[in-house]
């Protein structure tokens, strides 16, 4: 049943009003190391306070509240992890998502969203520092921690391109606004012929270099620093990635980036776009792109999630064939792959 059909209750509205308290509790539990410490076994608030060097009263209130929102269980004065928490909030576990709080529950995003009313009136960002600010420090955290959806989508691209790549003598790759750089490096790991040029602002490039080192492909990676709207791109390339970026800009500006990619690709080369898209579903049926557009409104001049039709027009208008569109279960982003004419 869609949310439109359910009666909105006072309780639901109050939950929405207070949602930020849950965010603060989760973030504090992660930052103080509560979940990791409780993975060692049940502890009282006094024991945990001593172990994590906090005030005992503060720890008692925090643990009770984390229990109240279902992340812990309390039993006779001892607290322990609720079922499932051990897999996703304990550092070092393969499914650990806690590091994403540095992005999804960051002061950066919250400070921007505090100006949402002004952004709605103005029709764009009113904060001094935002997603389009050169060398914005938030992008350093993003490059370090925001890899949640990268694995499945970057693997999907490699699988989709593999037969085509196998027939090529060269695989020159440009990753525009690479962030962590993992899209290009995943391809480089799978395809030994591949050489990757990773482009981003100067403050982000060293973090991408570290990721290339970790994946063992650093010797086939070079870097371009600067504004992707202006910096000479080099080339020609066989593959250009523009991932999770075009929604930062109006459709017109996004089209300029697609045109730059076109100019840097060989004929027959492939442009890979990853990102949220708005489809035909109503916002309550597919909420993720609409909620993401709110951040773009508060944090960019003209960005928002583009529709699949806009992407199709943008790509074909800049000299690409109609893209193939790929979706993955449980991943809100789509992958679009378009061939350059
Ligand atoms: C949302 S992140 C995307 C990173 C990566 N492509 C991904 O898919 O996760 C946006 C990236 O764009 C970079 N960026 C934004 N505007 C840019 C510009 N004008 N020139 C170069 N990089 C830019 C930021 O530094 C950041 O690393």
XYZ file of C-alpha atoms and ligand atoms in Angstrom:
368
model
C 0.000 0.000 0.000
C 1.381 3.421 -0.880
C 1.773 5.931 1.953
C -0.830 8.149 0.280
C -3.496 5.609 1.114
C -2.688 5.385 4.837
C -4.198 7.966 7.185
C -1.493 10.261 8.580
C -1.579 10.119 12.367
C -0.306 12.594 14.997
C 2.149 9.896 16.011
C 3.590 9.720 12.491
C 3.998 13.500 12.304
C 5.708 13.590 15.705
C 8.053 10.793 14.641
C 9.023 12.862 11.595
C 9.554 15.952 13.808
C 11.875 14.050 16.085
C 13.718 12.006 13.469
C 16.882 13.988 14.101
C 17.068 12.626 17.666
C 17.414 9.087 16.332
C 20.144 10.317 13.991
C 21.999 11.908 16.929
C 21.703 8.742 19.021
C 22.980 6.458 16.269
C 25.819 8.794 15.386
C 26.869 9.117 19.046
C 26.772 5.362 19.559
C 29.041 4.937 16.536
C 31.399 7.805 17.453
C 31.848 6.676 21.077
C 32.450 3.051 20.081
C 29.402 1.661 21.927
C 28.550 -1.008 19.347
C 32.111 -2.272 19.023
C 32.489 -2.472 22.823
C 29.197 -4.341 23.279
C 30.251 -6.857 20.617
C 32.604 -8.192 23.336
C 29.581 -9.115 25.484
C 26.824 -7.598 27.679
C 27.948 -4.701 29.889
C 26.388 -2.410 32.486
C 26.370 1.341 31.865
C 29.024 1.755 34.580
C 31.316 -0.831 32.930
C 30.837 0.636 29.474
C 31.311 4.206 30.727
C 34.604 3.188 32.349
C 35.729 1.292 29.241
C 34.859 4.141 26.835
C 35.941 6.890 29.242
C 32.586 8.668 29.496
C 30.515 9.975 32.347
C 28.411 7.142 33.847
C 25.151 9.129 33.902
C 25.703 10.197 30.295
C 26.352 6.610 29.251
C 23.266 5.364 31.136
C 21.014 7.836 29.347
C 22.579 7.036 25.969
C 22.270 3.239 26.422
C 18.659 3.475 27.578
C 17.804 5.648 24.571
C 19.615 3.320 22.136
C 17.549 0.533 23.679
C 14.395 2.619 23.263
C 14.998 2.914 19.500
C 15.723 -0.791 19.157
C 19.491 -0.847 18.575
C 20.306 -2.409 21.978
C 18.587 -4.791 24.376
C 18.549 -4.312 28.140
C 18.394 -7.214 30.565
C 18.763 -6.838 34.336
C 21.022 -3.782 34.130
C 23.198 -5.177 31.331
C 23.029 -3.895 27.774
C 23.724 -5.923 24.646
C 23.437 -5.527 20.884
C 19.988 -6.054 19.381
C 19.702 -8.825 16.822
C 21.425 -7.859 13.529
C 23.399 -4.950 15.001
C 26.475 -7.163 15.350
C 26.672 -7.485 11.543
C 26.192 -3.843 10.546
C 27.346 -1.571 13.377
C 30.398 -3.386 14.703
C 33.604 -2.027 13.114
C 35.564 -4.618 11.175
C 32.515 -6.701 10.180
C 32.132 -7.121 6.376
C 28.653 -5.543 6.472
C 29.732 -2.552 8.631
C 27.825 0.600 7.635
C 28.840 2.842 10.554
C 31.424 4.786 8.550
C 28.644 6.059 6.301
C 27.388 8.175 9.198
C 30.290 10.480 8.333
C 28.380 11.213 5.110
C 24.708 10.415 5.608
C 24.488 11.789 9.160
C 27.181 14.438 8.780
C 27.174 17.985 10.130
C 27.843 19.055 6.548
C 24.512 17.763 5.316
C 22.576 18.749 8.434
C 23.922 22.312 8.416
C 22.834 22.654 4.774
C 19.397 21.215 5.504
C 18.877 23.721 8.324
C 18.652 26.310 5.513
C 16.117 24.317 3.484
C 13.310 26.844 3.910
C 15.545 29.599 2.503
C 16.710 27.278 -0.290
C 13.100 26.543 -1.232
C 12.291 30.286 -1.333
C 15.453 31.051 -3.288
C 15.359 27.986 -5.547
C 18.899 26.853 -4.717
C 21.706 26.857 -2.151
C 21.991 29.822 0.201
C 24.897 28.469 2.277
C 28.370 29.895 1.625
C 30.071 26.504 1.219
C 28.312 23.763 -0.703
C 28.725 20.886 -3.138
C 29.950 23.171 -5.913
C 32.552 24.984 -3.834
C 36.057 24.149 -5.162
C 37.964 21.888 -2.737
C 34.910 21.478 -0.477
C 36.188 19.489 2.520
C 33.036 17.303 2.618
C 34.231 15.581 -0.555
C 37.301 14.336 1.319
C 35.036 12.465 3.752
C 32.899 11.313 0.855
C 35.910 9.885 -0.987
C 37.053 8.149 2.208
C 33.768 6.670 3.425
C 31.026 6.692 0.765
C 31.536 3.395 -0.954
C 28.267 1.664 0.044
C 26.661 1.367 -3.381
C 29.873 1.467 -5.381
C 30.673 -2.262 -5.312
C 27.500 -3.573 -6.963
C 27.261 -0.803 -9.573
C 30.965 -0.776 -10.463
C 30.881 -4.584 -10.868
C 27.775 -4.280 -13.024
C 29.592 -1.896 -15.380
C 32.575 -4.252 -15.686
C 30.271 -7.198 -16.460
C 28.325 -5.174 -19.029
C 31.489 -3.939 -20.797
C 33.610 -7.105 -20.483
C 32.947 -8.631 -23.951
C 33.487 -5.252 -25.644
C 36.655 -4.540 -23.630
C 38.093 -7.953 -24.488
C 38.150 -7.058 -28.205
C 40.043 -3.793 -27.724
C 43.785 -3.194 -27.960
C 43.633 -0.301 -25.503
C 41.348 0.521 -22.616
C 41.920 4.151 -21.714
C 39.523 5.278 -19.000
C 38.620 8.734 -17.709
C 36.749 9.018 -14.409
C 35.342 12.569 -14.146
C 34.752 13.734 -10.549
C 36.126 10.391 -9.419
C 35.840 10.905 -5.616
C 37.231 7.640 -4.177
C 37.979 6.590 -7.773
C 36.578 3.097 -7.267
C 34.626 2.950 -10.519
C 37.795 3.299 -12.590
C 39.906 1.141 -10.269
C 37.363 -1.707 -10.282
C 37.592 -1.751 -14.066
C 41.401 -1.573 -13.920
C 41.484 -4.534 -11.529
C 39.293 -6.612 -13.843
C 40.981 -5.542 -17.097
C 44.812 -5.564 -17.077
C 44.953 -3.468 -20.285
C 43.086 -0.621 -18.607
C 44.785 2.646 -17.714
C 42.768 5.129 -15.695
C 42.847 8.917 -15.487
C 41.091 10.067 -12.305
C 39.888 13.673 -12.250
C 38.746 15.626 -9.185
C 39.549 18.703 -7.100
C 43.115 18.805 -5.672
C 41.940 18.043 -2.103
C 40.252 14.788 -3.201
C 42.876 13.388 -5.585
C 45.260 12.156 -2.815
C 42.415 10.114 -1.303
C 41.707 8.530 -4.704
C 45.434 7.773 -5.013
C 45.281 5.940 -1.680
C 42.322 3.838 -2.893
C 44.215 2.980 -6.118
C 47.150 1.870 -3.992
C 44.880 -0.306 -1.825
C 43.411 -2.008 -4.899
C 46.873 -2.610 -6.348
C 46.329 -0.604 -9.557
C 48.193 2.609 -8.661
C 50.835 2.018 -11.377
C 48.151 2.254 -14.092
C 46.475 5.387 -12.722
C 47.230 9.028 -13.442
C 45.483 12.091 -12.088
C 43.999 15.343 -13.333
C 43.302 18.044 -10.760
C 40.877 20.923 -11.238
C 37.440 21.926 -12.427
C 35.925 19.246 -14.649
C 34.071 21.940 -16.614
C 37.369 23.529 -17.648
C 40.443 21.364 -17.179
C 41.781 19.867 -20.467
C 40.670 16.233 -20.362
C 43.356 14.660 -22.570
C 42.338 11.475 -24.343
C 41.057 10.028 -26.517
C 39.467 7.562 -24.113
C 37.606 4.312 -24.623
C 35.467 4.681 -21.519
C 34.407 7.793 -19.589
C 32.701 7.516 -16.212
C 30.557 10.312 -14.755
C 29.097 8.749 -11.634
C 26.859 10.242 -8.966
C 27.629 13.723 -10.234
C 25.197 14.908 -12.916
C 22.418 15.453 -10.335
C 24.585 18.210 -8.797
C 23.798 20.350 -11.806
C 20.887 21.589 -13.893
C 20.087 19.488 -16.957
C 21.780 22.181 -19.055
C 25.047 22.082 -17.048
C 24.929 18.284 -16.921
C 24.622 18.380 -20.713
C 27.846 20.423 -20.855
C 29.665 17.681 -18.955
C 28.216 15.027 -21.239
C 29.409 17.109 -24.217
C 32.920 17.252 -22.707
C 32.861 13.480 -22.260
C 31.787 13.105 -25.886
C 34.715 15.263 -27.004
C 37.166 13.135 -25.029
C 35.886 9.725 -26.203
C 36.923 7.806 -29.308
C 34.097 7.093 -31.779
C 32.321 3.993 -30.467
C 33.589 4.667 -26.925
C 31.301 4.216 -23.942
C 30.017 6.787 -21.463
C 28.972 5.358 -18.104
C 26.600 7.403 -15.961
C 25.590 6.207 -12.494
C 23.081 8.007 -10.322
C 19.579 8.373 -9.001
C 16.964 8.814 -11.694
C 13.309 9.802 -11.462
C 11.112 7.299 -13.270
C 7.354 7.230 -13.830
C 6.496 6.175 -10.276
C 4.938 8.627 -7.803
C 7.311 9.948 -5.085
C 5.713 7.810 -2.376
C 6.334 4.674 -4.435
C 9.959 5.547 -5.255
C 11.001 8.040 -2.530
C 14.824 7.874 -2.765
C 15.418 10.225 -5.741
C 12.975 12.808 -4.396
C 14.542 12.840 -0.940
C 17.975 13.135 -2.524
C 16.847 16.130 -4.597
C 16.176 17.964 -1.313
C 19.884 17.830 -0.499
C 20.705 19.000 -4.011
C 18.315 21.956 -3.594
C 19.967 23.024 -0.331
C 23.460 22.364 -1.552
C 23.764 23.297 -5.219
C 22.749 26.153 -7.508
C 20.561 24.147 -9.869
C 20.996 20.453 -9.104
C 18.286 17.842 -8.754
C 17.778 14.233 -9.725
C 17.027 14.119 -13.447
C 14.350 11.980 -15.016
C 15.202 8.983 -17.171
C 13.698 10.880 -20.114
C 15.982 13.885 -19.441
C 19.013 11.594 -19.383
C 17.942 10.008 -22.628
C 17.532 13.420 -24.291
C 20.788 14.731 -22.767
C 22.802 11.777 -24.061
C 21.242 11.598 -27.511
C 21.411 15.403 -27.825
C 25.183 15.294 -27.261
C 25.943 12.630 -29.863
C 25.401 9.348 -28.008
C 23.105 6.469 -28.943
C 20.161 5.791 -26.599
C 21.666 4.369 -23.380
C 21.125 0.918 -21.972
C 19.653 1.329 -18.482
C 20.586 -1.151 -15.743
C 19.029 -1.517 -12.284
C 20.102 -3.671 -9.349
C 17.771 -4.969 -6.628
C 18.165 -2.978 -3.403
C 20.309 -0.272 -5.047
C 18.528 3.054 -5.604
C 20.931 4.204 -8.354
C 20.691 3.242 -12.013
C 23.562 2.603 -14.408
C 23.319 4.081 -17.911
C 25.782 3.045 -20.607
C 25.777 5.006 -23.871
C 27.829 4.498 -27.022
C 29.411 7.521 -28.661
C 28.445 7.887 -32.337
C 29.105 12.684 -5.141
S 30.815 12.661 -5.408
C 30.948 11.397 -6.619
C 32.232 10.645 -6.518
C 32.296 9.366 -7.365
N 32.233 9.679 -8.775
C 31.202 8.400 -6.955
O 30.486 7.930 -7.836
O 31.068 8.080 -5.778
C 31.077 14.117 -6.320
C 32.532 14.389 -6.645
O 32.569 15.444 -7.599
C 33.686 16.242 -7.338
N 33.419 17.535 -7.997
C 32.340 18.331 -7.842
N 32.425 19.396 -8.656
C 33.577 19.255 -9.350
C 34.226 20.033 -10.352
N 33.653 21.149 -10.823
N 35.404 19.595 -10.844
C 35.973 18.453 -10.388
N 35.402 17.669 -9.440
C 34.227 18.074 -8.934
C 33.721 16.300 -5.834
O 34.979 16.705 -5.338
C 33.364 14.854 -5.473
O 34.511 14.061 -5.332
